[in-house]
mmCIF file of C-alpha atoms in Angstrom:
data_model
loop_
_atom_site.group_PDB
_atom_site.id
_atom_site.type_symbol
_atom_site.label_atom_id
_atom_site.label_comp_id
_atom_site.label_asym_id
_atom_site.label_seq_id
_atom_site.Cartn_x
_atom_site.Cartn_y
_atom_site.Cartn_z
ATOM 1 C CA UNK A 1 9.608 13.305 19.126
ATOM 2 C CA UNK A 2 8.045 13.001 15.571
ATOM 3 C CA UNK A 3 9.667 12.427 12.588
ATOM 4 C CA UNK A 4 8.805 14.290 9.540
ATOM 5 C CA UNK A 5 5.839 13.123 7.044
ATOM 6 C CA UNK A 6 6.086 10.720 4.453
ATOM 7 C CA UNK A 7 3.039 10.483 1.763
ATOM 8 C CA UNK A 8 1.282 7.655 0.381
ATOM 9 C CA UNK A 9 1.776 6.905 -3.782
ATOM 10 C CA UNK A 10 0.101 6.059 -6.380
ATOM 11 C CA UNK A 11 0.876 3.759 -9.338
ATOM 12 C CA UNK A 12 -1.039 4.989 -11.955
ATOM 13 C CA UNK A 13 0.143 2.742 -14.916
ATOM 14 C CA UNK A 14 2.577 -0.520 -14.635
ATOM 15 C CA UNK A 15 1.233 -2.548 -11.739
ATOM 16 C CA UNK A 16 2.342 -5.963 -12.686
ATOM 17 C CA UNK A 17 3.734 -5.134 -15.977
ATOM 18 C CA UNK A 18 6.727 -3.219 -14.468
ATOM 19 C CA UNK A 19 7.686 -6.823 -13.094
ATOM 20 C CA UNK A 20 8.209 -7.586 -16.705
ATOM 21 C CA UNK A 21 9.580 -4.330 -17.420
ATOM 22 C CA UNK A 22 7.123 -2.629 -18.583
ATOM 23 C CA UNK A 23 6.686 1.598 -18.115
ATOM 24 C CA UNK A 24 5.284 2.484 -15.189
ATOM 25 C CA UNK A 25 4.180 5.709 -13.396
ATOM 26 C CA UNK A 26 3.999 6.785 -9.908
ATOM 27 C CA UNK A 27 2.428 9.846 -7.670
ATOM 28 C CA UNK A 28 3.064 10.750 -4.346
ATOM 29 C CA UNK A 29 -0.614 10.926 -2.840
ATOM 30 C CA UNK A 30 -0.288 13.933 -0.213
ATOM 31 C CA UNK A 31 -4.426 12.572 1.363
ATOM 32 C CA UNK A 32 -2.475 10.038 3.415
ATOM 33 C CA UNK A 33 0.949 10.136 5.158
ATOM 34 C CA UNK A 34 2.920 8.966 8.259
ATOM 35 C CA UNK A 35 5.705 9.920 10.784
ATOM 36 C CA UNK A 36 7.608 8.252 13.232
ATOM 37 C CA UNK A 37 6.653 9.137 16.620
ATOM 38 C CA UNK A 38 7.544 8.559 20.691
ATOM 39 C CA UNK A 39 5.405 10.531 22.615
ATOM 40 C CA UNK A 40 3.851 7.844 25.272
ATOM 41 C CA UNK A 41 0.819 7.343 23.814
ATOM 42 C CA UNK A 42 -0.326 3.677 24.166
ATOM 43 C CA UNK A 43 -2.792 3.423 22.145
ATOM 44 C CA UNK A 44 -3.632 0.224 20.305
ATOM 45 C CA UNK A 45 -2.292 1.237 16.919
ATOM 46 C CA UNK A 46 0.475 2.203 18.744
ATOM 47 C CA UNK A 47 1.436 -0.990 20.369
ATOM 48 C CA UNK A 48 1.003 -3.259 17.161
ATOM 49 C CA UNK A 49 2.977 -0.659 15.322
ATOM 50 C CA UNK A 50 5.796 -0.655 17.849
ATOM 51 C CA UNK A 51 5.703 -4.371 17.779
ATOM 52 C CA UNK A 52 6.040 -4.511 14.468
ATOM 53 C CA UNK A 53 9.260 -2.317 14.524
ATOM 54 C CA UNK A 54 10.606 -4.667 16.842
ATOM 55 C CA UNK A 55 10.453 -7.552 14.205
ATOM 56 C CA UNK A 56 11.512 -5.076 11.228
ATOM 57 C CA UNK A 57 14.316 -4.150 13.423
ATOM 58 C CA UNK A 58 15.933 -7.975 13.291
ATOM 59 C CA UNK A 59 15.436 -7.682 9.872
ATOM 60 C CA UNK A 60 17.361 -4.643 9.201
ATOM 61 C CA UNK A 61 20.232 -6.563 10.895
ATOM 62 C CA UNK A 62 20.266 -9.071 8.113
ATOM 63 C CA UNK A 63 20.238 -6.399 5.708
ATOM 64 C CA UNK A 64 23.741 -6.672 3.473
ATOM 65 C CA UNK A 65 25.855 -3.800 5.101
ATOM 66 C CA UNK A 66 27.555 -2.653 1.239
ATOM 67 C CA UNK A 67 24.028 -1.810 0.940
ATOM 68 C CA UNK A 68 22.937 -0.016 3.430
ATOM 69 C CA UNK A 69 23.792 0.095 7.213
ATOM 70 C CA UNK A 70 22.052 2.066 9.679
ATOM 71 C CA UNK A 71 22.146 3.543 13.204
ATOM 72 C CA UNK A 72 20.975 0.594 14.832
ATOM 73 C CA UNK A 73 21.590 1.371 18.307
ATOM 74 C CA UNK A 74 19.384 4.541 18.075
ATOM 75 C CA UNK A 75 17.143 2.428 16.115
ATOM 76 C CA UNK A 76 16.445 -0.160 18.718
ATOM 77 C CA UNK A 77 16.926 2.456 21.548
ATOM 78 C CA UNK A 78 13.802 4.040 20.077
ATOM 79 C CA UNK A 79 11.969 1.153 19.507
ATOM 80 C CA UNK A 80 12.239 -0.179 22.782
ATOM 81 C CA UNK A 81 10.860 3.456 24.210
ATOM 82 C CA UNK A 82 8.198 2.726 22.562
ATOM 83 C CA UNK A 83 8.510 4.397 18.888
ATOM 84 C CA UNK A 84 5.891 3.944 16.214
ATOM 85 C CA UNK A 85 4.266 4.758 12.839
ATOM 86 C CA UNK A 86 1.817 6.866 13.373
ATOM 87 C CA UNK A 87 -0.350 6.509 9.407
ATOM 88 C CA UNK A 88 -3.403 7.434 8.395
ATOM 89 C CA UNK A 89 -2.054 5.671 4.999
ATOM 90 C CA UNK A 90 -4.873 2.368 4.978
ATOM 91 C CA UNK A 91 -3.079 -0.426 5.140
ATOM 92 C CA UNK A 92 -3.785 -3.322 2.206
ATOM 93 C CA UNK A 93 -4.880 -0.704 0.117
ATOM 94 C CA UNK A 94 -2.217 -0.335 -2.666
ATOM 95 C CA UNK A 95 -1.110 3.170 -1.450
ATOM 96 C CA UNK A 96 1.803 2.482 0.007
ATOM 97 C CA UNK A 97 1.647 2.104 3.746
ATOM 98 C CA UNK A 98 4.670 -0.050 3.887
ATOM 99 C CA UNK A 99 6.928 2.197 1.561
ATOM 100 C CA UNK A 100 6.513 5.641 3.711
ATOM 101 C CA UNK A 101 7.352 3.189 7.193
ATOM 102 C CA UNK A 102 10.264 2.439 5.105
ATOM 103 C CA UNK A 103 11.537 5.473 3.733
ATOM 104 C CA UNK A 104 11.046 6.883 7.200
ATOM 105 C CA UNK A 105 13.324 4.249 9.143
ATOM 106 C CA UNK A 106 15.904 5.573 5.802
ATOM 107 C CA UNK A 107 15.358 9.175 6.364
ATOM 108 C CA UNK A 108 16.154 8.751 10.371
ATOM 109 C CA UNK A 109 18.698 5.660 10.808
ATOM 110 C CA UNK A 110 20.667 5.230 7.701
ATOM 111 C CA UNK A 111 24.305 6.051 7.411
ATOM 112 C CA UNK A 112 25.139 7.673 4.553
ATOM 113 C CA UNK A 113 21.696 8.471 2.845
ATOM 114 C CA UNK A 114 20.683 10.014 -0.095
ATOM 115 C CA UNK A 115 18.781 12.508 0.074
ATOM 116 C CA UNK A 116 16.202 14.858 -1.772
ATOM 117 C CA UNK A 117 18.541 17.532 -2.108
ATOM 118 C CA UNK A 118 21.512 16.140 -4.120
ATOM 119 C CA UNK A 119 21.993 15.922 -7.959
ATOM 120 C CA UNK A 120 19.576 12.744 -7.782
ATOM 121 C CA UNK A 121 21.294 10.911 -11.236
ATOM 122 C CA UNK A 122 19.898 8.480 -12.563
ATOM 123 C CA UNK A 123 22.829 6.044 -10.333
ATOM 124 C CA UNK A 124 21.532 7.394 -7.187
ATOM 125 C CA UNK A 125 18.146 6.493 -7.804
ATOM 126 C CA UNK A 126 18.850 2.808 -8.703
ATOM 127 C CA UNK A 127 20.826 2.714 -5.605
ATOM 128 C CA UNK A 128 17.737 4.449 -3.482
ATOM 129 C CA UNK A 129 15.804 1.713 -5.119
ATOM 130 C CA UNK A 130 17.639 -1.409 -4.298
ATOM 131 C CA UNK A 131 18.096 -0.172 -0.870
ATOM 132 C CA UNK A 132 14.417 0.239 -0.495
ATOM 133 C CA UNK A 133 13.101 -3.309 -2.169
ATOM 134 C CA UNK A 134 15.455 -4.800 0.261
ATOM 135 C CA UNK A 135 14.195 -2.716 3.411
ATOM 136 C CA UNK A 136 10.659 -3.624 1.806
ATOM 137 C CA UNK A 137 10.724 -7.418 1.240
ATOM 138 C CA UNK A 138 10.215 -7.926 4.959
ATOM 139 C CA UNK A 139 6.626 -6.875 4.284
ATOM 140 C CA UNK A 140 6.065 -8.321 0.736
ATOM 141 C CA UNK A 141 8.091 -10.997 0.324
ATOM 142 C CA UNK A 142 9.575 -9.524 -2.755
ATOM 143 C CA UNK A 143 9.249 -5.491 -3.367
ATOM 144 C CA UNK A 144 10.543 -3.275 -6.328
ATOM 145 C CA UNK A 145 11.313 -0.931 -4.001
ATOM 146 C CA UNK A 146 9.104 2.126 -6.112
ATOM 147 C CA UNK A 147 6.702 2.609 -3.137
ATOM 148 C CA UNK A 148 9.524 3.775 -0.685
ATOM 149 C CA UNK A 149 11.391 5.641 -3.136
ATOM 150 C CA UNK A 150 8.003 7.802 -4.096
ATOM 151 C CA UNK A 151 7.267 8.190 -0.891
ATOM 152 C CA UNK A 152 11.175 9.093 0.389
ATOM 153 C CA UNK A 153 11.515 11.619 -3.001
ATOM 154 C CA UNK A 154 7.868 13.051 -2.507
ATOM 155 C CA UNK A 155 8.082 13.281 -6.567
ATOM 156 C CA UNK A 156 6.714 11.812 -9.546
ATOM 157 C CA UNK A 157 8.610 8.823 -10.972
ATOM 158 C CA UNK A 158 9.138 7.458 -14.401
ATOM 159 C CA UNK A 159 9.565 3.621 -14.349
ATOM 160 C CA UNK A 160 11.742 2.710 -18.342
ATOM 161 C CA UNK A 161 12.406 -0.373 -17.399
ATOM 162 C CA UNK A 162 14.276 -1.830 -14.521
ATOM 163 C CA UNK A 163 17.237 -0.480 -14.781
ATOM 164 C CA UNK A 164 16.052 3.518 -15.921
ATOM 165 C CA UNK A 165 14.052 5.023 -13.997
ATOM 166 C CA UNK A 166 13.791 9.232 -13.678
ATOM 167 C CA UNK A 167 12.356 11.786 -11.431
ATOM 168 C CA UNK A 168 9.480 13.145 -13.945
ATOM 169 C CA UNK A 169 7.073 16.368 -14.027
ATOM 170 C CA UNK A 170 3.244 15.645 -14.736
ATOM 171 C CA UNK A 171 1.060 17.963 -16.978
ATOM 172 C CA UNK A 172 -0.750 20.468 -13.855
ATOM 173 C CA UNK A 173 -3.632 19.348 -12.939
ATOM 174 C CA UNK A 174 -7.049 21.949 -14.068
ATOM 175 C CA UNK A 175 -9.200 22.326 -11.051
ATOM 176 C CA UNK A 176 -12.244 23.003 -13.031
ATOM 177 C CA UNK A 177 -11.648 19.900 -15.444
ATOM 178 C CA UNK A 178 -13.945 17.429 -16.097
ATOM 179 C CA UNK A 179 -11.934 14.392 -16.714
ATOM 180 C CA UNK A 180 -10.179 12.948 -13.563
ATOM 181 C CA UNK A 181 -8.504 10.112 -12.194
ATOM 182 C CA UNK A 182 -10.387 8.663 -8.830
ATOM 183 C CA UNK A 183 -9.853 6.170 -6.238
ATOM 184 C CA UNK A 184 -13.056 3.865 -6.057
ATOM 185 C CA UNK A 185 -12.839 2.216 -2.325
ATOM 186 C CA UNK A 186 -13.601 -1.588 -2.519
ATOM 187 C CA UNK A 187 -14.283 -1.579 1.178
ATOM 188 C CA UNK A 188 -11.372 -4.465 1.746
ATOM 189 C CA UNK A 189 -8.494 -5.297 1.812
ATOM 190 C CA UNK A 190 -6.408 -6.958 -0.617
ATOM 191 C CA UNK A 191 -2.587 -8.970 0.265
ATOM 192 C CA UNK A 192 0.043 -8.329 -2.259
ATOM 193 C CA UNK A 193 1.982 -11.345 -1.727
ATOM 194 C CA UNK A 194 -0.813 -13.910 -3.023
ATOM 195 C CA UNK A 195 -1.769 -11.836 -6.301
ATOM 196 C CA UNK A 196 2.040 -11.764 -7.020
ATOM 197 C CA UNK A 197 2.178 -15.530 -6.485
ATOM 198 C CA UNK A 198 -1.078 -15.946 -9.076
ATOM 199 C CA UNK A 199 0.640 -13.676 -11.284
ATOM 200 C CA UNK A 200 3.935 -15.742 -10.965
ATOM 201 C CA UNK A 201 1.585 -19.038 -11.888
ATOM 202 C CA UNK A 202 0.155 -17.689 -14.545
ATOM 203 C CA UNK A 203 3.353 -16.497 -16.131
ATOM 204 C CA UNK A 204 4.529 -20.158 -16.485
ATOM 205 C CA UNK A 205 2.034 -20.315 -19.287
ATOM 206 C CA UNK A 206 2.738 -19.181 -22.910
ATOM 207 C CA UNK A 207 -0.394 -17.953 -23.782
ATOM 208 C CA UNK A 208 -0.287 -15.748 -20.844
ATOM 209 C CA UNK A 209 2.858 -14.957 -21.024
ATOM 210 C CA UNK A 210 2.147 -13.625 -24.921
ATOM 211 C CA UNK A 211 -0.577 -11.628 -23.801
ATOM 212 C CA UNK A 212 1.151 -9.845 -21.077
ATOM 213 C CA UNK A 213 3.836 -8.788 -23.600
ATOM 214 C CA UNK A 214 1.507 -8.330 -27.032
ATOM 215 C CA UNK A 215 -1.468 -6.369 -24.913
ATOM 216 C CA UNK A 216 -0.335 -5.802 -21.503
ATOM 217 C CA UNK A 217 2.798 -3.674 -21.709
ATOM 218 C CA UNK A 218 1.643 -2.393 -24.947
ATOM 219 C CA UNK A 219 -1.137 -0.946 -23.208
ATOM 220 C CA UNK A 220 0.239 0.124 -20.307
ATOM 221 C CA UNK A 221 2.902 1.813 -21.735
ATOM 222 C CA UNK A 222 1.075 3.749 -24.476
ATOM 223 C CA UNK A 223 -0.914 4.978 -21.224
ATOM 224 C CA UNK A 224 2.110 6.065 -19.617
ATOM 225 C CA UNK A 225 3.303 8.082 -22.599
ATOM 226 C CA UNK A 226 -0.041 9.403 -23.268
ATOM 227 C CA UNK A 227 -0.272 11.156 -19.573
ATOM 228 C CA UNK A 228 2.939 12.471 -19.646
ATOM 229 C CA UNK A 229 2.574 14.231 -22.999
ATOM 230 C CA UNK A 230 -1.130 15.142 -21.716
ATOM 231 C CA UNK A 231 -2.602 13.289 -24.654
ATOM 232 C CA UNK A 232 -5.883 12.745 -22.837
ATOM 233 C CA UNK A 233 -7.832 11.946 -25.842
ATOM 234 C CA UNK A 234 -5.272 9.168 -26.423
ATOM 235 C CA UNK A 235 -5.532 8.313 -23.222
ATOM 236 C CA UNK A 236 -8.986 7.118 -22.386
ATOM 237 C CA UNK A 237 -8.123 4.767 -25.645
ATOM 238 C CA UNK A 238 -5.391 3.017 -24.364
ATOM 239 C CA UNK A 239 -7.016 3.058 -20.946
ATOM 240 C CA UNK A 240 -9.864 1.395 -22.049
ATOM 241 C CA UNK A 241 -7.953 -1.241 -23.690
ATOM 242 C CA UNK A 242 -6.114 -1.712 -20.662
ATOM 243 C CA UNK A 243 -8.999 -2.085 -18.742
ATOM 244 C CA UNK A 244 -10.484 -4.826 -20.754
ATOM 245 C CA UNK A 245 -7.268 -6.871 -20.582
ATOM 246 C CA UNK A 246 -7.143 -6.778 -16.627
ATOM 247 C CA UNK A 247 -10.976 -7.834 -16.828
ATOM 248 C CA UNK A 248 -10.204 -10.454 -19.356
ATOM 249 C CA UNK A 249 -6.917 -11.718 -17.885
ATOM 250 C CA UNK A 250 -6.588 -10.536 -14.318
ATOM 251 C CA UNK A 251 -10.540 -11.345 -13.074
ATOM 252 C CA UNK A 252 -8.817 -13.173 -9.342
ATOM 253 C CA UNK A 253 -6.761 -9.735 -8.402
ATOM 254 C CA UNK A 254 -9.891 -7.807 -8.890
ATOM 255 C CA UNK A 255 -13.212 -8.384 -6.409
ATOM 256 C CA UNK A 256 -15.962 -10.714 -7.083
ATOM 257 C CA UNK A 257 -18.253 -8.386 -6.662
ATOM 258 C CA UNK A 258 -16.401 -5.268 -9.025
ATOM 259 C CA UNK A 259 -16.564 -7.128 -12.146
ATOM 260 C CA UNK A 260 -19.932 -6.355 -13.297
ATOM 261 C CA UNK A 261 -19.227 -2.474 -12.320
ATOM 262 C CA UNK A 262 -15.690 -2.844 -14.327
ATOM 263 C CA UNK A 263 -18.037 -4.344 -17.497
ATOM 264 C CA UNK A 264 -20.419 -1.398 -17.031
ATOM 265 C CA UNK A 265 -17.630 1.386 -16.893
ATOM 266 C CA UNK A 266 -16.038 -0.188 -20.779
ATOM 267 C CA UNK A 267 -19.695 -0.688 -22.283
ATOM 268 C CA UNK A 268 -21.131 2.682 -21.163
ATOM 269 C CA UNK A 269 -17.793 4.740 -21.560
ATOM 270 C CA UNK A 270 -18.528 6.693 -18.443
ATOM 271 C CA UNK A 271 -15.598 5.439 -16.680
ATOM 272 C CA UNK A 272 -12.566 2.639 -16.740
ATOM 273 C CA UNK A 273 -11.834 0.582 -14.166
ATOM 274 C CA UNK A 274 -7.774 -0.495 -13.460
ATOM 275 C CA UNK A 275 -5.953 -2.271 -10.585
ATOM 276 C CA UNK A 276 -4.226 0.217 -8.346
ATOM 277 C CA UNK A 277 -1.277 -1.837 -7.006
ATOM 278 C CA UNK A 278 -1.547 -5.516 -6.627
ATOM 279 C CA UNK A 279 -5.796 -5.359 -6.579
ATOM 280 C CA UNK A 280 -7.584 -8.521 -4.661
ATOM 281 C CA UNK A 281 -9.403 -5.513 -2.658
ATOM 282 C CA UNK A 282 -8.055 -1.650 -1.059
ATOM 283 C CA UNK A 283 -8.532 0.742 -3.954
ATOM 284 C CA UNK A 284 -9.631 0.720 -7.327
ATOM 285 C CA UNK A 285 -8.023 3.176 -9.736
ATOM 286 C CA UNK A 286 -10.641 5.040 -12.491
ATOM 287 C CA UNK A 287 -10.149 7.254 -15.259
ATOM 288 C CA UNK A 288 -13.463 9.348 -16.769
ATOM 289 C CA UNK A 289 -13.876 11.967 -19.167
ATOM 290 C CA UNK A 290 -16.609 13.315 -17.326
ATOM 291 C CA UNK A 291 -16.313 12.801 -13.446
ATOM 292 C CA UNK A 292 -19.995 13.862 -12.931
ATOM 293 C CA UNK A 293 -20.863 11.192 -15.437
ATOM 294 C CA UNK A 294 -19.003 8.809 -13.007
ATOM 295 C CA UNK A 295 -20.154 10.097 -10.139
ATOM 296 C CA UNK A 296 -23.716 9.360 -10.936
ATOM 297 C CA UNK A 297 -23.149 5.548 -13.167
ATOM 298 C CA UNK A 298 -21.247 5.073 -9.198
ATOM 299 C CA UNK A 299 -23.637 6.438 -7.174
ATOM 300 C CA UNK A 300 -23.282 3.633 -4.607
ATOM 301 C CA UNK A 301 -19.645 3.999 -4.275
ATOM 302 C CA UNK A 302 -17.056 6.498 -2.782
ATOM 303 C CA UNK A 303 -14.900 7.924 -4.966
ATOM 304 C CA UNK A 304 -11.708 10.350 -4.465
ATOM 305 C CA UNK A 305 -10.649 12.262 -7.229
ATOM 306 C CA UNK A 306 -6.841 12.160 -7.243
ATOM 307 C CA UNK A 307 -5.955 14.029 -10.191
ATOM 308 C CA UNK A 308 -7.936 16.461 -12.645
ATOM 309 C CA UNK A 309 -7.746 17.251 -16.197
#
């Protein structure tokens, strides 16, 4: 047996503001993906994935049932015949590796799913995404739910605010363009649950708490407005801005040894540095006018364009 595939995201604007409702953005990323799969093979992967299920399966139980119930006999018949996620999605990296396990488990054991094919109003897509921050808090603590629900939809998705939130189109992308949006690979790994928890610190102080609201969101949601219009002039503005706030204001979620590279990228204007997902290590989102330009002020780095323009 194996399921079908389920992609990896991207949140391109509204990591950490979206908490405090502020717009946010997010891309299915088709580089990475993962599918549920009994076929035998024990291979190491497969036995830490497969004990993993076991535990997310005892969590599903717990799960309120006007929510969401599932299948849970089929479940944990598969489980214990040794089902698993087989992902190339890189765990710890902000793309989502937890959110396409869980939209899979949806797609195959709930009852009465939603699914891709329906009207998807804007009801049914709160309701996708309450179902999926609950199915995702075993693996974050606490989870908005948006990583499943890109993955499970396989389409763009416009964060508003908490409660509105839209299926969106993004300008097409120009193969030949110059001006892209990359991953940069820190080479670690980051946790999401202890940046949230600095995050949730720092919010108990005013000053902070001003600055996420009066530069934060204001940034971040210009940025969002500017892609989707395809305001890209606009857009490495309001990009840059944001990238000097999360330098300024966010220096523990993003790698010791990245914050002389994030300075260089906002003084030379080749590039600018943002947190993709919760940061403290996996990816580094960038944003350049000129990716060759990039490439080169880089050179030691790998970076994978995502998205040109």
């Amino acid at each position: 047996m194996k399921g079908p595939l389920f992609y990896s995201k991207i949140l391109l604007f509204g990591e950490y503001g979206i908490i405090k409702d502020s717009k946010g953005l997010s891309i299915p990323y088709n580089f990475f993906n993962g599918a549920l799969k009994t076929d035998g093979l024990q291979t190491e992967n497969a036995i830490k994935s497969n004990s993993n299920l076991k535990r997310y399966v005892d969590y599903l139980k717990l799960i309120n049932p006007e929510l969401v119930t599932f299948d849970m006999q089929a479940l944990e018949s598969d489980v214990n015949a040794g089902m698993y996620f087989d992902s190339s999605i890189p765990q710890g990296y902000g793309v989502g590796s937890s959110g396409a396990l869980v939209a899979a488990i949806y797609d195959k054991y709930a009852h009465n799913k939603i699914t891709v094919l329906e009207n998807l109003t804007r009801e049914k897509l709160l309701i996708l995404k309450s179902v999926f921050s609950e199915m995702e808090s075993f693996f974050h603590g606490k989870s908005s739910g948006l990583d499943p629900l890109n993955s499970y939809l396989s389409i763009p998705i416009l964060i508003n605010s908490k409660d509105n939130i839209e299926a969106t189109g993004i300008p097409s992308q120009k193969s030949d363009g110059k001006g892209a949006v990359f991953l940069l690979d820190s080479g670690m790994t980051g946790e999401t649950a202890p940046m949230v928890h600095i995050f949730m610190e720092n919010m108990k102080q005013e000053g902070f708490r001003r600055m996420i609201k009066n530069q934060f969101i204001k940034h971040t949601d210009a940025c969002v407005d500017d892609f989707l219009k395809g305001d890209f002039k606009s857009l490495f503005l309001n990009t840059k801005k944001l990238s000097k706030v999360a330098l300024n204001h966010f220096k523990p979620m993003i790698p010791q040894q990245f914050h002389a590279l994030w300075k260089q990228g906002l003084d030379t204007n080749d590039y600018y540095l943002k947190l993709c997902g919760s940061g403290g290590g996996g990816y580094i989102l960038g944003f350049t006018e000129d990716i060759d330009k990039a490439r080169v002020s880089l050179k030691d780095h790998k970076l994978e364009v995502v998205y040109n323009f």
